[in-house]
Amino acid sequence: MEFKNKVALITGAGKGIGKAIAHALAKEGTNLGLIARTSADLEKLQAELQEQYGIRVSIVSADIANQESVDQAVAALVGELGQVDILINNAGTATFGTLVDMDPKEWERIIQVNLMGTYYVTRAVLPHMIGQNSGNIINVASTAGERGFATGSAYNASKFAVMGMTEALMQEVRKFNIRVTALTPSTVNTELATNAGLKIGDEDRMMQPEDVAELALATLKLPARVFVKTAGIWTTNPQ
Ligand SMILES: NC(=O)c1ccc[n+]([C@@H]2O[C@H](COP(=O)([O-])OP(=O)(O)OC[C@H]3O[C@@H](n4cnc5c(N)ncnc54)[C@H](OP(=O)(O)O)[C@@H]3O)[C@@H](O)[C@H]2O)c1
């Protein structure tokens, strides 16, 4: 696809994988609408991207777990940028604990952010894509959406659900030339991985957010007649 003067909305753009995807798309000349909760992260990134790549960047601080905030944020971004060609559903959260030990409120929060948040944002953006009869949606799921593990019941459930929603939506909207893709990275060197205690060994040998961004870009670069349904990315040399 042609990236120049297109518009991408990215959730969880303040750091980690979302920030790396923002840089990768900005480099191609794509204008960006960025969402995360922390305004300071978004303001810093906005200044950085505008200066480095001369693109348009709009930002809105919003919690994707809140449908009203999402609707307002998407309306504001599309209002400012005029269209939306690419949606990167990346914002997510991860904590782990056994099913009995994890506080039910925390279990619900993980589902609310990872599943409901992805649904709210997609629901707000999709009519614009259907209206223009084209679009690209990339959902950043995880290997945790394909394989369960002990202490992962909430995170696994949220990411398996995102995989199911991705596939159902793909079947619904391919007739509108909207491509829907799930990315399923294993552990990536980000704050989320640090906070969840997932980092072991040498950080340089871990998958980096920029690697996931390259994969996202590669799927978008395919001819419009095809799309990647699910793309996994793993480290070559596990420790
Ligand atoms: N890191 C890994 O090992 C790994 C592996 C596979 C998949 N993933 C997935 O990749 C995605 C990105 O993860 P990451 O590792 O880059 O995480 P990260 O470094 O913690 O960054 C997450 C971003 O999402 C935002 N965010 C979190 N909750 C939000 C909410 N409720 N509303 C709006 N924005 C929110 C955060 O900003 P604020 O806190 O300011 O809102 C931040 O900008 C997640 O969906 C994660 O599940 C990560």
Short mmCIF file of N, CA, C and O in Angstrom, two decimals, residues 77-181:
data_model
loop_
_atom_site.label_atom_id
_atom_site.label_comp_id
_atom_site.label_asym_id
_atom_site.label_seq_id
_atom_site.Cartn_x
_atom_site.Cartn_y
_atom_site.Cartn_z
N LEU A 77 -9.89 12.50 16.79
CA LEU A 77 -8.74 12.22 15.91
C LEU A 77 -9.16 12.20 14.45
O LEU A 77 -8.48 12.76 13.59
N VAL A 78 -10.30 11.55 14.16
CA VAL A 78 -10.75 11.48 12.76
C VAL A 78 -11.16 12.89 12.30
O VAL A 78 -10.90 13.28 11.16
N GLY A 79 -11.75 13.68 13.23
CA GLY A 79 -12.10 15.06 12.92
C GLY A 79 -10.87 15.87 12.52
O GLY A 79 -10.89 16.62 11.55
N GLU A 80 -9.78 15.68 13.26
CA GLU A 80 -8.56 16.45 12.98
C GLU A 80 -7.82 15.96 11.75
O GLU A 80 -7.26 16.74 10.98
N LEU A 81 -7.81 14.66 11.57
CA LEU A 81 -6.96 14.07 10.50
C LEU A 81 -7.75 13.76 9.23
O LEU A 81 -7.17 13.49 8.18
N GLY A 82 -9.08 13.76 9.33
CA GLY A 82 -9.93 13.69 8.14
C GLY A 82 -10.30 12.30 7.65
O GLY A 82 -11.23 12.15 6.87
N GLN A 83 -9.58 11.28 8.08
CA GLN A 83 -9.85 9.92 7.60
C GLN A 83 -9.09 8.93 8.50
O GLN A 83 -8.31 9.36 9.34
N VAL A 84 -9.34 7.65 8.31
CA VAL A 84 -8.49 6.65 8.97
C VAL A 84 -8.35 5.43 8.06
O VAL A 84 -9.33 4.82 7.67
N ASP A 85 -7.10 5.16 7.70
CA ASP A 85 -6.79 4.06 6.77
C ASP A 85 -6.24 2.84 7.47
O ASP A 85 -6.36 1.72 6.98
N ILE A 86 -5.59 3.07 8.60
CA ILE A 86 -4.94 1.98 9.33
C ILE A 86 -5.29 2.12 10.81
O ILE A 86 -5.20 3.22 11.38
N LEU A 87 -5.70 1.02 11.42
CA LEU A 87 -5.91 1.01 12.88
C LEU A 87 -4.97 -0.02 13.48
O LEU A 87 -5.01 -1.19 13.08
N ILE A 88 -4.16 0.41 14.43
CA ILE A 88 -3.29 -0.52 15.14
C ILE A 88 -3.84 -0.63 16.57
O ILE A 88 -3.65 0.26 17.40
N ASN A 89 -4.52 -1.72 16.85
CA ASN A 89 -5.04 -2.00 18.19
C ASN A 89 -3.91 -2.64 18.99
O ASN A 89 -3.71 -3.87 18.95
N ASN A 90 -3.18 -1.79 19.69
CA ASN A 90 -1.97 -2.28 20.37
C ASN A 90 -2.05 -2.17 21.89
O ASN A 90 -1.43 -2.98 22.60
N ALA A 91 -2.80 -1.19 22.43
CA ALA A 91 -2.81 -0.98 23.89
C ALA A 91 -3.20 -2.27 24.59
O ALA A 91 -4.14 -2.96 24.18
N GLY A 92 -2.47 -2.60 25.62
CA GLY A 92 -2.78 -3.82 26.37
C GLY A 92 -2.08 -3.82 27.70
O GLY A 92 -1.21 -2.99 27.97
N THR A 93 -2.49 -4.74 28.53
CA THR A 93 -1.97 -4.82 29.89
C THR A 93 -1.76 -6.29 30.25
O THR A 93 -2.44 -7.16 29.71
N ALA A 94 -0.81 -6.55 31.16
CA ALA A 94 -0.56 -7.95 31.55
C ALA A 94 -0.14 -8.05 33.00
O ALA A 94 0.82 -7.38 33.41
N THR A 95 -0.88 -8.81 33.77
CA THR A 95 -0.39 -9.25 35.08
C THR A 95 -0.75 -10.72 35.20
O THR A 95 -1.66 -11.20 34.50
N PHE A 96 -0.04 -11.41 36.05
CA PHE A 96 -0.21 -12.86 36.12
C PHE A 96 -0.42 -13.32 37.56
O PHE A 96 0.07 -12.71 38.50
N GLY A 97 -1.18 -14.39 37.71
CA GLY A 97 -1.43 -14.97 39.03
C GLY A 97 -2.34 -16.17 38.85
O GLY A 97 -3.03 -16.27 37.82
N THR A 98 -2.36 -17.04 39.82
CA THR A 98 -3.23 -18.20 39.67
C THR A 98 -4.68 -17.75 39.66
O THR A 98 -5.02 -16.68 40.19
N LEU A 99 -5.52 -18.57 39.09
CA LEU A 99 -6.93 -18.20 38.92
C LEU A 99 -7.58 -17.85 40.26
O LEU A 99 -8.35 -16.90 40.37
N VAL A 100 -7.23 -18.62 41.30
CA VAL A 100 -7.83 -18.37 42.62
C VAL A 100 -7.22 -17.15 43.29
O VAL A 100 -7.91 -16.34 43.89
N ASP A 101 -5.90 -17.01 43.15
CA ASP A 101 -5.22 -15.92 43.87
C ASP A 101 -5.45 -14.55 43.25
O ASP A 101 -5.45 -13.54 43.96
N MET A 102 -5.61 -14.48 41.93
CA MET A 102 -5.75 -13.16 41.32
C MET A 102 -7.07 -12.52 41.76
O MET A 102 -8.12 -13.17 41.74
N ASP A 103 -6.98 -11.27 42.18
CA ASP A 103 -8.18 -10.53 42.58
C ASP A 103 -9.16 -10.48 41.40
O ASP A 103 -8.75 -10.12 40.29
N PRO A 104 -10.41 -10.83 41.61
CA PRO A 104 -11.39 -10.81 40.51
C PRO A 104 -11.46 -9.46 39.79
O PRO A 104 -11.69 -9.41 38.60
N LYS A 105 -11.22 -8.39 40.55
CA LYS A 105 -11.23 -7.05 39.93
C LYS A 105 -10.09 -6.91 38.92
O LYS A 105 -10.23 -6.26 37.88
N GLU A 106 -8.94 -7.50 39.26
CA GLU A 106 -7.79 -7.45 38.36
C GLU A 106 -8.05 -8.32 37.13
O GLU A 106 -7.73 -7.95 36.00
N TRP A 107 -8.66 -9.48 37.35
CA TRP A 107 -9.02 -10.39 36.23
C TRP A 107 -9.93 -9.65 35.26
O TRP A 107 -9.72 -9.65 34.04
N GLU A 108 -10.93 -8.96 35.82
CA GLU A 108 -11.88 -8.20 34.99
C GLU A 108 -11.18 -7.04 34.27
O GLU A 108 -11.50 -6.75 33.12
N ARG A 109 -10.23 -6.38 34.95
CA ARG A 109 -9.54 -5.24 34.34
C ARG A 109 -8.77 -5.67 33.09
O ARG A 109 -8.78 -4.99 32.06
N ILE A 110 -8.14 -6.84 33.18
CA ILE A 110 -7.36 -7.33 32.03
C ILE A 110 -8.29 -7.59 30.83
O ILE A 110 -7.99 -7.20 29.70
N ILE A 111 -9.44 -8.21 31.11
CA ILE A 111 -10.42 -8.45 30.02
C ILE A 111 -10.94 -7.11 29.50
O ILE A 111 -11.09 -6.91 28.29
N GLN A 112 -11.20 -6.19 30.41
CA GLN A 112 -11.78 -4.90 30.03
C GLN A 112 -10.83 -4.12 29.10
O GLN A 112 -11.26 -3.57 28.10
N VAL A 113 -9.55 -4.11 29.42
CA VAL A 113 -8.59 -3.37 28.58
C VAL A 113 -8.31 -4.15 27.29
O VAL A 113 -8.49 -3.64 26.18
N ASN A 114 -7.87 -5.39 27.42
CA ASN A 114 -7.35 -6.11 26.24
C ASN A 114 -8.45 -6.51 25.27
O ASN A 114 -8.26 -6.43 24.06
N LEU A 115 -9.59 -6.94 25.80
CA LEU A 115 -10.68 -7.37 24.90
C LEU A 115 -11.66 -6.24 24.64
O LEU A 115 -11.86 -5.83 23.49
N MET A 116 -12.28 -5.72 25.71
CA MET A 116 -13.32 -4.71 25.51
C MET A 116 -12.74 -3.44 24.88
O MET A 116 -13.35 -2.83 24.01
N GLY A 117 -11.53 -3.06 25.32
CA GLY A 117 -10.88 -1.87 24.74
C GLY A 117 -10.66 -2.04 23.25
O GLY A 117 -10.95 -1.12 22.46
N THR A 118 -10.16 -3.19 22.86
CA THR A 118 -9.93 -3.45 21.42
C THR A 118 -11.25 -3.40 20.66
O THR A 118 -11.34 -2.84 19.56
N TYR A 119 -12.29 -3.96 21.26
CA TYR A 119 -13.62 -3.93 20.64
C TYR A 119 -14.15 -2.50 20.53
O TYR A 119 -14.63 -2.08 19.46
N TYR A 120 -14.04 -1.70 21.61
CA TYR A 120 -14.57 -0.32 21.58
C TYR A 120 -13.88 0.51 20.48
O TYR A 120 -14.55 1.24 19.74
N VAL A 121 -12.56 0.39 20.42
CA VAL A 121 -11.82 1.20 19.44
C VAL A 121 -12.19 0.75 18.01
O VAL A 121 -12.47 1.58 17.14
N THR A 122 -12.24 -0.55 17.82
CA THR A 122 -12.57 -1.06 16.48
C THR A 122 -13.98 -0.62 16.09
O THR A 122 -14.22 -0.20 14.95
N ARG A 123 -14.90 -0.70 17.03
CA ARG A 123 -16.30 -0.34 16.75
C ARG A 123 -16.42 1.13 16.36
O ARG A 123 -17.24 1.51 15.51
N ALA A 124 -15.58 1.97 16.99
CA ALA A 124 -15.63 3.41 16.70
C ALA A 124 -15.00 3.73 15.34
O ALA A 124 -15.43 4.65 14.65
N VAL A 125 -13.99 2.96 14.96
CA VAL A 125 -13.24 3.27 13.74
C VAL A 125 -13.88 2.65 12.49
O VAL A 125 -13.86 3.24 11.40
N LEU A 126 -14.45 1.48 12.65
CA LEU A 126 -14.89 0.68 11.50
C LEU A 126 -15.84 1.39 10.54
O LEU A 126 -15.67 1.28 9.32
N PRO A 127 -16.84 2.14 11.02
CA PRO A 127 -17.74 2.81 10.07
C PRO A 127 -17.01 3.72 9.08
O PRO A 127 -17.41 3.83 7.92
N HIS A 128 -15.91 4.35 9.53
CA HIS A 128 -15.12 5.21 8.62
C HIS A 128 -14.49 4.36 7.52
O HIS A 128 -14.45 4.76 6.35
N MET A 129 -13.99 3.19 7.88
CA MET A 129 -13.34 2.32 6.88
C MET A 129 -14.38 1.74 5.93
O MET A 129 -14.15 1.67 4.72
N ILE A 130 -15.51 1.33 6.47
CA ILE A 130 -16.58 0.77 5.62
C ILE A 130 -17.04 1.86 4.65
O ILE A 130 -17.22 1.61 3.45
N GLY A 131 -17.16 3.09 5.16
CA GLY A 131 -17.58 4.22 4.33
C GLY A 131 -16.64 4.48 3.17
O GLY A 131 -17.06 4.86 2.09
N GLN A 132 -15.35 4.28 3.39
CA GLN A 132 -14.38 4.54 2.30
C GLN A 132 -14.04 3.26 1.54
O GLN A 132 -13.25 3.28 0.60
N ASN A 133 -14.67 2.15 1.93
CA ASN A 133 -14.50 0.86 1.25
C ASN A 133 -13.03 0.41 1.19
O ASN A 133 -12.58 -0.17 0.20
N SER A 134 -12.30 0.68 2.26
CA SER A 134 -10.91 0.20 2.36
C SER A 134 -10.44 0.42 3.79
O SER A 134 -10.98 1.26 4.51
N GLY A 135 -9.42 -0.33 4.17
CA GLY A 135 -8.85 -0.13 5.50
C GLY A 135 -7.98 -1.31 5.91
O GLY A 135 -7.98 -2.36 5.27
N ASN A 136 -7.23 -1.07 6.97
CA ASN A 136 -6.34 -2.09 7.52
C ASN A 136 -6.43 -2.05 9.03
O ASN A 136 -6.28 -0.98 9.62
N ILE A 137 -6.68 -3.21 9.62
CA ILE A 137 -6.72 -3.29 11.08
C ILE A 137 -5.70 -4.33 11.53
O ILE A 137 -5.73 -5.47 11.04
N ILE A 138 -4.81 -3.92 12.41
CA ILE A 138 -3.85 -4.88 12.97
C ILE A 138 -4.09 -4.95 14.47
O ILE A 138 -4.01 -3.94 15.18
N ASN A 139 -4.42 -6.13 14.94
CA ASN A 139 -4.60 -6.35 16.37
C ASN A 139 -3.34 -7.00 16.94
O ASN A 139 -2.93 -8.08 16.49
N VAL A 140 -2.73 -6.33 17.91
CA VAL A 140 -1.54 -6.90 18.53
C VAL A 140 -2.02 -7.86 19.62
O VAL A 140 -2.41 -7.44 20.71
N ALA A 141 -2.05 -9.14 19.27
CA ALA A 141 -2.46 -10.16 20.23
C ALA A 141 -1.19 -10.66 20.91
O ALA A 141 -0.41 -9.84 21.43
N SER A 142 -0.92 -11.95 20.86
CA SER A 142 0.26 -12.50 21.55
C SER A 142 0.29 -14.01 21.33
O SER A 142 -0.74 -14.60 20.98
N THR A 143 1.43 -14.61 21.57
CA THR A 143 1.45 -16.08 21.64
C THR A 143 0.49 -16.55 22.74
O THR A 143 -0.03 -17.66 22.67
N ALA A 144 0.25 -15.65 23.71
CA ALA A 144 -0.71 -15.97 24.79
C ALA A 144 -2.13 -16.09 24.26
O ALA A 144 -3.02 -16.53 24.99
N GLY A 145 -2.37 -15.70 23.01
CA GLY A 145 -3.67 -15.89 22.37
C GLY A 145 -3.76 -17.22 21.63
O GLY A 145 -4.78 -17.51 21.01
N GLU A 146 -2.68 -17.98 21.68
CA GLU A 146 -2.64 -19.27 20.97
C GLU A 146 -2.34 -20.44 21.90
O GLU A 146 -2.62 -21.58 21.59
N ARG A 147 -1.70 -20.12 23.04
CA ARG A 147 -1.27 -21.15 23.99
C ARG A 147 -1.51 -20.65 25.40
O ARG A 147 -1.11 -19.53 25.74
N GLY A 148 -2.12 -21.47 26.23
CA GLY A 148 -2.31 -21.08 27.62
C GLY A 148 -1.11 -21.48 28.47
O GLY A 148 -0.35 -22.36 28.10
N PHE A 149 -0.95 -20.78 29.59
CA PHE A 149 0.11 -21.17 30.53
C PHE A 149 -0.36 -20.89 31.95
O PHE A 149 -1.24 -20.03 32.17
N ALA A 150 0.22 -21.61 32.92
CA ALA A 150 -0.15 -21.43 34.32
C ALA A 150 0.05 -19.98 34.72
O ALA A 150 1.04 -19.36 34.30
N THR A 151 -0.82 -19.41 35.46
CA THR A 151 -0.90 -18.01 35.94
C THR A 151 -1.37 -17.02 34.87
O THR A 151 -1.46 -15.82 35.13
N GLY A 152 -1.68 -17.54 33.69
CA GLY A 152 -2.08 -16.61 32.61
C GLY A 152 -3.56 -16.59 32.32
O GLY A 152 -3.97 -16.08 31.27
N SER A 153 -4.40 -17.12 33.22
CA SER A 153 -5.81 -17.30 32.84
C SER A 153 -6.47 -16.02 32.32
O SER A 153 -7.13 -16.03 31.28
N ALA A 154 -6.25 -14.90 32.99
CA ALA A 154 -6.90 -13.66 32.55
C ALA A 154 -6.28 -13.17 31.24
O ALA A 154 -6.99 -12.85 30.28
N TYR A 155 -4.94 -13.11 31.19
CA TYR A 155 -4.26 -12.61 29.99
C TYR A 155 -4.54 -13.54 28.81
O TYR A 155 -4.86 -13.09 27.71
N ASN A 156 -4.43 -14.86 29.05
CA ASN A 156 -4.72 -15.83 27.98
C ASN A 156 -6.16 -15.67 27.48
O ASN A 156 -6.40 -15.63 26.27
N ALA A 157 -7.10 -15.58 28.42
CA ALA A 157 -8.51 -15.45 28.02
C ALA A 157 -8.70 -14.20 27.18
O ALA A 157 -9.39 -14.22 26.14
N SER A 158 -8.06 -13.09 27.58
CA SER A 158 -8.23 -11.83 26.84
C SER A 158 -7.64 -11.94 25.44
O SER A 158 -8.24 -11.48 24.47
N LYS A 159 -6.48 -12.57 25.33
CA LYS A 159 -5.81 -12.63 24.02
C LYS A 159 -6.43 -13.72 23.12
O LYS A 159 -6.50 -13.52 21.90
N PHE A 160 -6.87 -14.85 23.69
CA PHE A 160 -7.62 -15.83 22.88
C PHE A 160 -8.88 -15.15 22.34
O PHE A 160 -9.27 -15.36 21.18
N ALA A 161 -9.52 -14.35 23.16
CA ALA A 161 -10.75 -13.66 22.73
C ALA A 161 -10.45 -12.66 21.61
O ALA A 161 -11.21 -12.55 20.65
N VAL A 162 -9.33 -11.96 21.73
CA VAL A 162 -8.94 -11.02 20.67
C VAL A 162 -8.71 -11.79 19.36
O VAL A 162 -9.10 -11.33 18.27
N MET A 163 -8.11 -12.97 19.46
CA MET A 163 -7.88 -13.79 18.24
C MET A 163 -9.22 -14.17 17.61
O MET A 163 -9.39 -14.13 16.39
N GLY A 164 -10.19 -14.56 18.44
CA GLY A 164 -11.51 -14.95 17.92
C GLY A 164 -12.22 -13.77 17.29
O GLY A 164 -12.80 -13.88 16.20
N MET A 165 -12.15 -12.64 17.96
CA MET A 165 -12.80 -11.43 17.44
C MET A 165 -12.14 -11.02 16.11
O MET A 165 -12.82 -10.62 15.16
N THR A 166 -10.82 -11.13 16.06
CA THR A 166 -10.08 -10.76 14.85
C THR A 166 -10.55 -11.60 13.67
O THR A 166 -10.81 -11.08 12.58
N GLU A 167 -10.66 -12.92 13.89
CA GLU A 167 -11.04 -13.80 12.78
C GLU A 167 -12.49 -13.54 12.34
O GLU A 167 -12.79 -13.50 11.15
N ALA A 168 -13.38 -13.35 13.30
CA ALA A 168 -14.79 -13.08 12.95
C ALA A 168 -14.90 -11.77 12.18
O ALA A 168 -15.59 -11.70 11.15
N LEU A 169 -14.19 -10.75 12.65
CA LEU A 169 -14.25 -9.46 11.97
C LEU A 169 -13.66 -9.55 10.56
O LEU A 169 -14.19 -8.98 9.61
N MET A 170 -12.55 -10.30 10.45
CA MET A 170 -11.93 -10.48 9.14
C MET A 170 -12.97 -11.02 8.15
O MET A 170 -13.10 -10.52 7.03
N GLN A 171 -13.74 -12.02 8.59
CA GLN A 171 -14.75 -12.61 7.70
C GLN A 171 -15.87 -11.61 7.38
O GLN A 171 -16.43 -11.63 6.29
N GLU A 172 -16.17 -10.72 8.35
CA GLU A 172 -17.24 -9.74 8.15
C GLU A 172 -16.87 -8.65 7.16
O GLU A 172 -17.71 -8.19 6.40
N VAL A 173 -15.61 -8.21 7.17
CA VAL A 173 -15.29 -6.96 6.47
C VAL A 173 -14.37 -7.11 5.25
O VAL A 173 -14.06 -6.12 4.60
N ARG A 174 -13.97 -8.36 4.92
CA ARG A 174 -13.11 -8.48 3.73
C ARG A 174 -13.84 -8.00 2.49
O ARG A 174 -13.23 -7.50 1.54
N LYS A 175 -15.17 -8.09 2.48
CA LYS A 175 -15.94 -7.63 1.31
C LYS A 175 -15.88 -6.10 1.14
O LYS A 175 -16.21 -5.59 0.09
N PHE A 176 -15.45 -5.41 2.18
CA PHE A 176 -15.27 -3.95 2.08
C PHE A 176 -13.80 -3.59 1.82
O PHE A 176 -13.39 -2.45 2.05
N ASN A 177 -13.00 -4.56 1.41
CA ASN A 177 -11.55 -4.34 1.19
C ASN A 177 -10.85 -3.91 2.48
O ASN A 177 -9.89 -3.14 2.44
N ILE A 178 -11.37 -4.38 3.60
CA ILE A 178 -10.71 -4.10 4.88
C ILE A 178 -9.95 -5.36 5.30
O ILE A 178 -10.53 -6.45 5.37
N ARG A 179 -8.66 -5.17 5.53
CA ARG A 179 -7.80 -6.31 5.88
C ARG A 179 -7.63 -6.34 7.40
O ARG A 179 -7.29 -5.32 8.01
N VAL A 180 -7.86 -7.49 7.99
CA VAL A 180 -7.75 -7.61 9.46
C VAL A 180 -6.70 -8.68 9.77
O VAL A 180 -6.81 -9.81 9.31
N THR A 181 -5.72 -8.29 10.56
CA THR A 181 -4.57 -9.15 10.85
C THR A 181 -4.33 -9.23 12.35
O THR A 181 -4.44 -8.22 13.04
#
